[in-house]
Structures are given as structure tokens and as C-alpha cells.
Amino acid sequence: MDGSFGSQPLFTNRCKALSVNRHTWRWNEGNTRSCPQCNRGVEETVEHLVLECSKYEHERESLKDVVHEQYGENKWNARCVEEDSGMRYLVGLDEECNMTVVEAMKDFLVHAWNK
């Protein structure tokens, strides 16, 4: 962690410890694992927030623009069907790690958590 703005949520995400209902449902008010942001009845996971949740569509588009520019759209689309849905790449834990993408992911996390 380099101490820059956004490093803490990135580190927490890498440790799979972000406060999402998948992990905190026992203590949250609704006692549910569902995403309260989009109300689609799906489990709130980091993957859901980053890759699917309608509340973060604008932030996701900015992230996707960077990923497509740095990694290639076709390559990214193929990567998204893998087991981790490309999350290891986004958080910089992949052998093909790209720091521009990691910085974009940090921006996404900061904006999503401040919404």
C-alpha cells in the first residue's frame, strides 16, 4: 500500500474484507445479504458492486474505459468469464498487472464508497 488516496479500500478489497452485505449481513439492519443499492435481490459482493450494480454504472464506465484502453476490450471480455471475473487483474494481483488499471480501480472504490 503506497499511502495514496484510495489505497486503503484497494488493500481491503485485496484481502476480501470490504464491508459488503455478503460479509456483514448478520450485523446489518435488514439482516440480509442482498444489495441495498440496486434492490435486484442479488447478493451484495465486491464483484457485484464493481461489475454489475446499477448504482455504480457511471463509475464502472470510467473503469471500463481505462481497462479497454490498457488491456484491450476483446481480451477483457474473455477475461470476465473466468472464475474471478477479472477482479484479480483490477486490484493488481494478476501477473499482467497494470498500474494504470489499479489506479482506476482505486478511483472506482473511492467514488463508490463516497456515494
Coordinates of N, CA and C in Angstrom, one line a residue:
M1 N 0.9 -1.2 0.0 CA 0.0 0.0 0.0 C 0.9 1.2 0.0
D2 N 0.6 2.2 -0.9 CA 1.5 3.3 -1.1 C 1.1 4.5 -0.3
G3 N 0.0 4.5 0.4 CA -0.4 5.6 1.2 C -1.2 6.6 0.4
S4 N -1.4 6.4 -0.9 CA -2.2 7.4 -1.7 C -3.6 7.2 -1.5
F5 N -4.4 8.3 -1.8 CA -5.8 8.2 -1.6 C -6.4 7.0 -2.4
G6 N -7.2 6.2 -1.8 CA -7.7 5.0 -2.4 C -7.0 3.8 -2.1
S7 N -5.8 3.9 -1.5 CA -5.0 2.7 -1.2 C -5.7 1.8 -0.2
Q8 N -6.3 2.4 0.8 CA -6.9 1.6 1.9 C -8.1 0.7 1.3
P9 N -9.0 1.3 0.6 CA -10.1 0.4 0.0 C -9.5 -0.6 -0.9
L10 N -8.5 -0.3 -1.7 CA -7.9 -1.3 -2.6 C -7.3 -2.4 -1.7
F11 N -6.5 -2.1 -0.7 CA -5.9 -3.1 0.2 C -7.0 -4.0 0.8
T12 N -8.1 -3.3 1.3 CA -9.2 -4.0 2.0 C -9.8 -5.0 1.0
N13 N -10.0 -4.5 -0.3 CA -10.6 -5.4 -1.3 C -9.7 -6.5 -1.6
R14 N -8.4 -6.3 -1.7 CA -7.4 -7.4 -1.9 C -7.5 -8.5 -0.9
C15 N -7.8 -8.1 0.4 CA -8.0 -9.0 1.5 C -9.4 -9.6 1.6
K16 N -10.2 -9.2 0.6 CA -11.6 -9.7 0.6 C -12.3 -9.3 1.9
A17 N -12.1 -8.1 2.4 CA -12.6 -7.6 3.7 C -13.4 -6.4 3.5
L18 N -13.8 -6.0 2.3 CA -14.7 -4.8 2.2 C -16.0 -5.0 2.9
S19 N -16.6 -4.0 3.4 CA -17.9 -4.1 4.1 C -19.0 -4.2 3.1
V20 N -19.3 -5.4 2.7 CA -20.4 -5.6 1.8 C -21.3 -6.6 2.6
N21 N -22.6 -6.6 2.2 CA -23.6 -7.5 2.9 C -23.2 -9.0 2.9
R22 N -22.5 -9.4 1.9 CA -22.1 -10.8 1.9 C -21.4 -11.2 3.2
H23 N -20.6 -10.2 3.8 CA -19.8 -10.4 5.0 C -20.5 -9.9 6.2
T24 N -21.3 -8.8 6.1 CA -21.8 -8.1 7.2 C -23.3 -8.3 7.5
W25 N -23.9 -9.2 6.8 CA -25.4 -9.4 6.8 C -25.9 -9.7 8.3
R26 N -25.1 -10.4 9.1 CA -25.5 -10.7 10.4 C -25.7 -9.5 11.3
W27 N -25.0 -8.4 11.0 CA -25.0 -7.2 11.8 C -25.7 -6.0 11.1
N28 N -26.1 -6.2 9.9 CA -26.8 -5.0 9.3 C -28.2 -5.0 9.7
E29 N -28.8 -3.8 9.5 CA -30.2 -3.6 9.9 C -31.2 -4.6 9.3
G30 N -31.1 -4.8 8.0 CA -32.1 -5.7 7.4 C -31.8 -7.2 7.5
N31 N -30.6 -7.5 8.1 CA -30.2 -8.9 8.3 C -30.3 -9.7 6.9
T32 N -29.8 -9.0 5.9 CA -29.9 -9.6 4.6 C -28.5 -9.5 3.8
R33 N -28.3 -10.4 2.9 CA -27.1 -10.4 2.1 C -27.4 -9.6 0.8
S34 N -28.6 -9.2 0.5 CA -28.9 -8.5 -0.7 C -28.3 -7.2 -0.8
C35 N -28.1 -6.8 -2.1 CA -27.6 -5.4 -2.3 C -28.6 -4.4 -2.1
P36 N -28.4 -3.4 -1.2 CA -29.4 -2.4 -0.9 C -29.3 -1.2 -2.0
Q37 N -28.3 -1.3 -2.8 CA -28.1 -0.2 -3.7 C -28.9 -0.3 -5.0
C38 N -29.1 -1.5 -5.5 CA -29.9 -1.7 -6.7 C -31.2 -2.4 -6.5
N39 N -31.4 -3.0 -5.3 CA -32.6 -3.7 -5.0 C -33.1 -4.7 -6.0
R40 N -32.1 -5.4 -6.6 CA -32.4 -6.5 -7.5 C -32.5 -7.9 -6.8
G41 N -32.3 -7.9 -5.6 CA -32.4 -9.2 -4.8 C -31.2 -10.0 -5.0
V42 N -30.0 -9.5 -5.5 CA -28.8 -10.3 -5.6 C -27.9 -10.0 -4.4
E43 N -27.0 -11.0 -4.1 CA -26.1 -10.9 -3.0 C -25.1 -9.7 -3.3
E44 N -25.0 -8.9 -2.2 CA -24.0 -7.8 -2.4 C -22.6 -8.3 -2.1
T45 N -21.9 -8.4 -3.2 CA -20.5 -8.8 -3.1 C -19.6 -7.7 -3.8
V46 N -18.3 -7.8 -3.6 CA -17.5 -6.8 -4.2 C -17.6 -6.9 -5.7
E47 N -17.6 -8.1 -6.2 CA -17.8 -8.4 -7.7 C -19.1 -7.8 -8.2
H48 N -20.2 -7.9 -7.4 CA -21.4 -7.3 -7.9 C -21.3 -5.8 -7.9
L49 N -20.8 -5.2 -6.9 CA -20.7 -3.7 -6.9 C -19.8 -3.2 -8.0
V50 N -18.7 -3.9 -8.3 CA -17.7 -3.4 -9.3 C -18.2 -3.7 -10.7
L51 N -18.8 -4.9 -10.9 CA -19.1 -5.4 -12.3 C -20.6 -5.3 -12.7
E52 N -21.5 -5.2 -11.7 CA -22.9 -5.3 -12.1 C -23.9 -4.2 -11.5
C53 N -23.6 -3.8 -10.3 CA -24.6 -2.9 -9.6 C -25.0 -1.7 -10.4
S54 N -26.2 -1.5 -10.6 CA -26.7 -0.3 -11.4 C -26.4 1.0 -10.8
K55 N -26.2 1.1 -9.5 CA -25.9 2.4 -8.8 C -24.6 2.9 -9.3
Y56 N -23.6 2.0 -9.6 CA -22.3 2.4 -9.9 C -22.0 2.4 -11.4
E57 N -23.0 2.5 -12.2 CA -22.8 2.4 -13.7 C -21.9 3.5 -14.2
H58 N -22.0 4.7 -13.7 CA -21.1 5.8 -14.2 C -19.7 5.5 -13.9
E59 N -19.4 5.1 -12.6 CA -18.1 4.8 -12.2 C -17.5 3.6 -12.9
R60 N -18.4 2.6 -13.2 CA -17.9 1.4 -13.9 C -17.5 1.8 -15.3
E61 N -18.2 2.7 -16.0 CA -17.9 3.0 -17.3 C -16.5 3.7 -17.4
S62 N -16.2 4.5 -16.4 CA -14.9 5.1 -16.4 C -13.8 4.1 -16.2
L63 N -14.1 3.1 -15.3 CA -13.1 2.0 -15.1 C -13.0 1.2 -16.4
K64 N -14.1 0.8 -17.0 CA -14.0 0.0 -18.2 C -13.3 0.7 -19.3
D65 N -13.4 2.0 -19.4 CA -12.7 2.8 -20.5 C -11.2 2.6 -20.3
V66 N -10.7 2.7 -19.0 CA -9.3 2.5 -18.8 C -8.8 1.1 -19.1
V67 N -9.6 0.1 -18.6 CA -9.3 -1.3 -18.8 C -9.2 -1.6 -20.3
H68 N -10.2 -1.1 -21.1 CA -10.2 -1.4 -22.5 C -9.0 -0.7 -23.2
E69 N -8.7 0.4 -22.8 CA -7.5 1.1 -23.3 C -6.2 0.4 -23.0
Q70 N -6.1 0.0 -21.8 CA -4.8 -0.6 -21.3 C -4.7 -2.1 -21.6
Y71 N -5.8 -2.9 -21.6 CA -5.8 -4.3 -21.7 C -6.4 -4.8 -23.0
G72 N -7.3 -4.0 -23.6 CA -8.0 -4.4 -24.8 C -9.4 -4.9 -24.5
E73 N -10.3 -4.4 -25.3 CA -11.7 -4.8 -25.0 C -12.0 -6.3 -25.2
N74 N -11.5 -6.9 -26.3 CA -11.7 -8.3 -26.5 C -11.1 -9.2 -25.5
K75 N -9.8 -8.8 -25.1 CA -9.1 -9.6 -24.1 C -9.8 -9.5 -22.7
W76 N -10.3 -8.3 -22.4 CA -11.0 -8.1 -21.1 C -12.3 -8.9 -21.1
N77 N -13.1 -8.8 -22.2 CA -14.3 -9.6 -22.3 C -14.1 -11.1 -22.1
A78 N -13.0 -11.6 -22.7 CA -12.7 -13.0 -22.5 C -12.3 -13.3 -21.0
R79 N -11.6 -12.3 -20.4 CA -11.2 -12.4 -19.0 C -12.3 -12.4 -18.0
C80 N -13.4 -11.7 -18.4 CA -14.5 -11.6 -17.5 C -15.3 -12.9 -17.2
V81 N -15.1 -13.9 -18.1 CA -15.8 -15.1 -17.9 C -15.0 -16.1 -17.1
E82 N -13.8 -15.7 -16.7 CA -13.0 -16.6 -15.8 C -13.6 -16.6 -14.4
E83 N -13.1 -17.5 -13.6 CA -13.6 -17.7 -12.3 C -13.6 -16.4 -11.4
D84 N -12.6 -15.6 -11.5 CA -12.6 -14.4 -10.7 C -13.2 -13.1 -11.4
S85 N -13.8 -13.3 -12.5 CA -14.4 -12.2 -13.3 C -13.5 -11.1 -13.6
G86 N -12.2 -11.3 -13.6 CA -11.2 -10.3 -13.8 C -10.9 -9.4 -12.6
M87 N -11.4 -9.8 -11.4 CA -11.1 -9.0 -10.2 C -9.6 -9.0 -9.9
R88 N -9.0 -10.1 -10.0 CA -7.5 -10.1 -9.7 C -6.7 -9.1 -10.5
Y89 N -7.1 -9.0 -11.8 CA -6.5 -8.0 -12.6 C -6.8 -6.6 -12.2
L90 N -8.0 -6.3 -11.8 CA -8.4 -5.0 -11.4 C -7.7 -4.5 -10.2
V91 N -7.5 -5.4 -9.2 CA -6.9 -5.0 -8.0 C -5.4 -5.2 -8.0
G92 N -4.8 -5.6 -9.1 CA -3.3 -5.7 -9.2 C -2.7 -6.9 -8.6
L93 N -3.5 -8.0 -8.6 CA -2.9 -9.3 -8.1 C -2.6 -10.3 -9.2
D94 N -2.7 -9.8 -10.4 CA -2.5 -10.7 -11.5 C -1.2 -10.5 -12.1
E95 N -0.6 -11.5 -12.8 CA 0.7 -11.4 -13.4 C 0.8 -10.3 -14.5
E96 N -0.4 -10.0 -15.1 CA -0.5 -9.0 -16.1 C -0.9 -7.6 -15.5
C97 N -0.6 -7.4 -14.3 CA -1.0 -6.2 -13.5 C -0.6 -5.0 -14.3
N98 N -1.5 -4.0 -14.3 CA -1.2 -2.7 -15.0 C -1.5 -1.6 -14.0
M99 N -0.6 -0.8 -13.6 CA -0.8 0.2 -12.5 C -1.8 1.2 -12.9
T100 N -1.9 1.5 -14.2 CA -3.0 2.5 -14.6 C -4.3 1.9 -14.3
V101 N -4.5 0.6 -14.5 CA -5.8 0.0 -14.2 C -6.0 0.0 -12.7
V102 N -5.0 -0.4 -12.0 CA -5.1 -0.4 -10.5 C -5.5 1.0 -10.0
E103 N -4.9 2.1 -10.5 CA -5.3 3.4 -10.1 C -6.7 3.7 -10.4
A104 N -7.2 3.2 -11.6 CA -8.6 3.4 -12.0 C -9.5 2.6 -11.0
M105 N -9.1 1.5 -10.6 CA -9.9 0.7 -9.6 C -9.9 1.4 -8.3
K106 N -8.8 2.0 -7.9 CA -8.8 2.8 -6.6 C -9.8 3.9 -6.7
D107 N -9.8 4.6 -7.9 CA -10.8 5.7 -8.1 C -12.2 5.2 -8.0
F108 N -12.4 4.1 -8.6 CA -13.8 3.5 -8.6 C -14.2 3.2 -7.1
L109 N -13.3 2.6 -6.3 CA -13.6 2.3 -5.0 C -13.9 3.5 -4.1
V110 N -13.1 4.5 -4.3 CA -13.2 5.8 -3.6 C -14.6 6.4 -3.9
H111 N -14.9 6.5 -5.2 CA -16.2 7.1 -5.6 C -17.4 6.3 -5.2
A112 N -17.3 5.0 -5.2 CA -18.4 4.1 -4.9 C -18.7 4.2 -3.4
W113 N -17.6 4.2 -2.6 CA -17.8 4.3 -1.1 C -18.2 5.6 -0.6
N114 N -18.0 6.7 -1.4 CA -18.4 8.0 -1.0 C -19.8 8.4 -1.6
K115 N -20.4 7.5 -2.3 CA -21.7 7.8 -2.9 C -22.8 7.8 -1.9

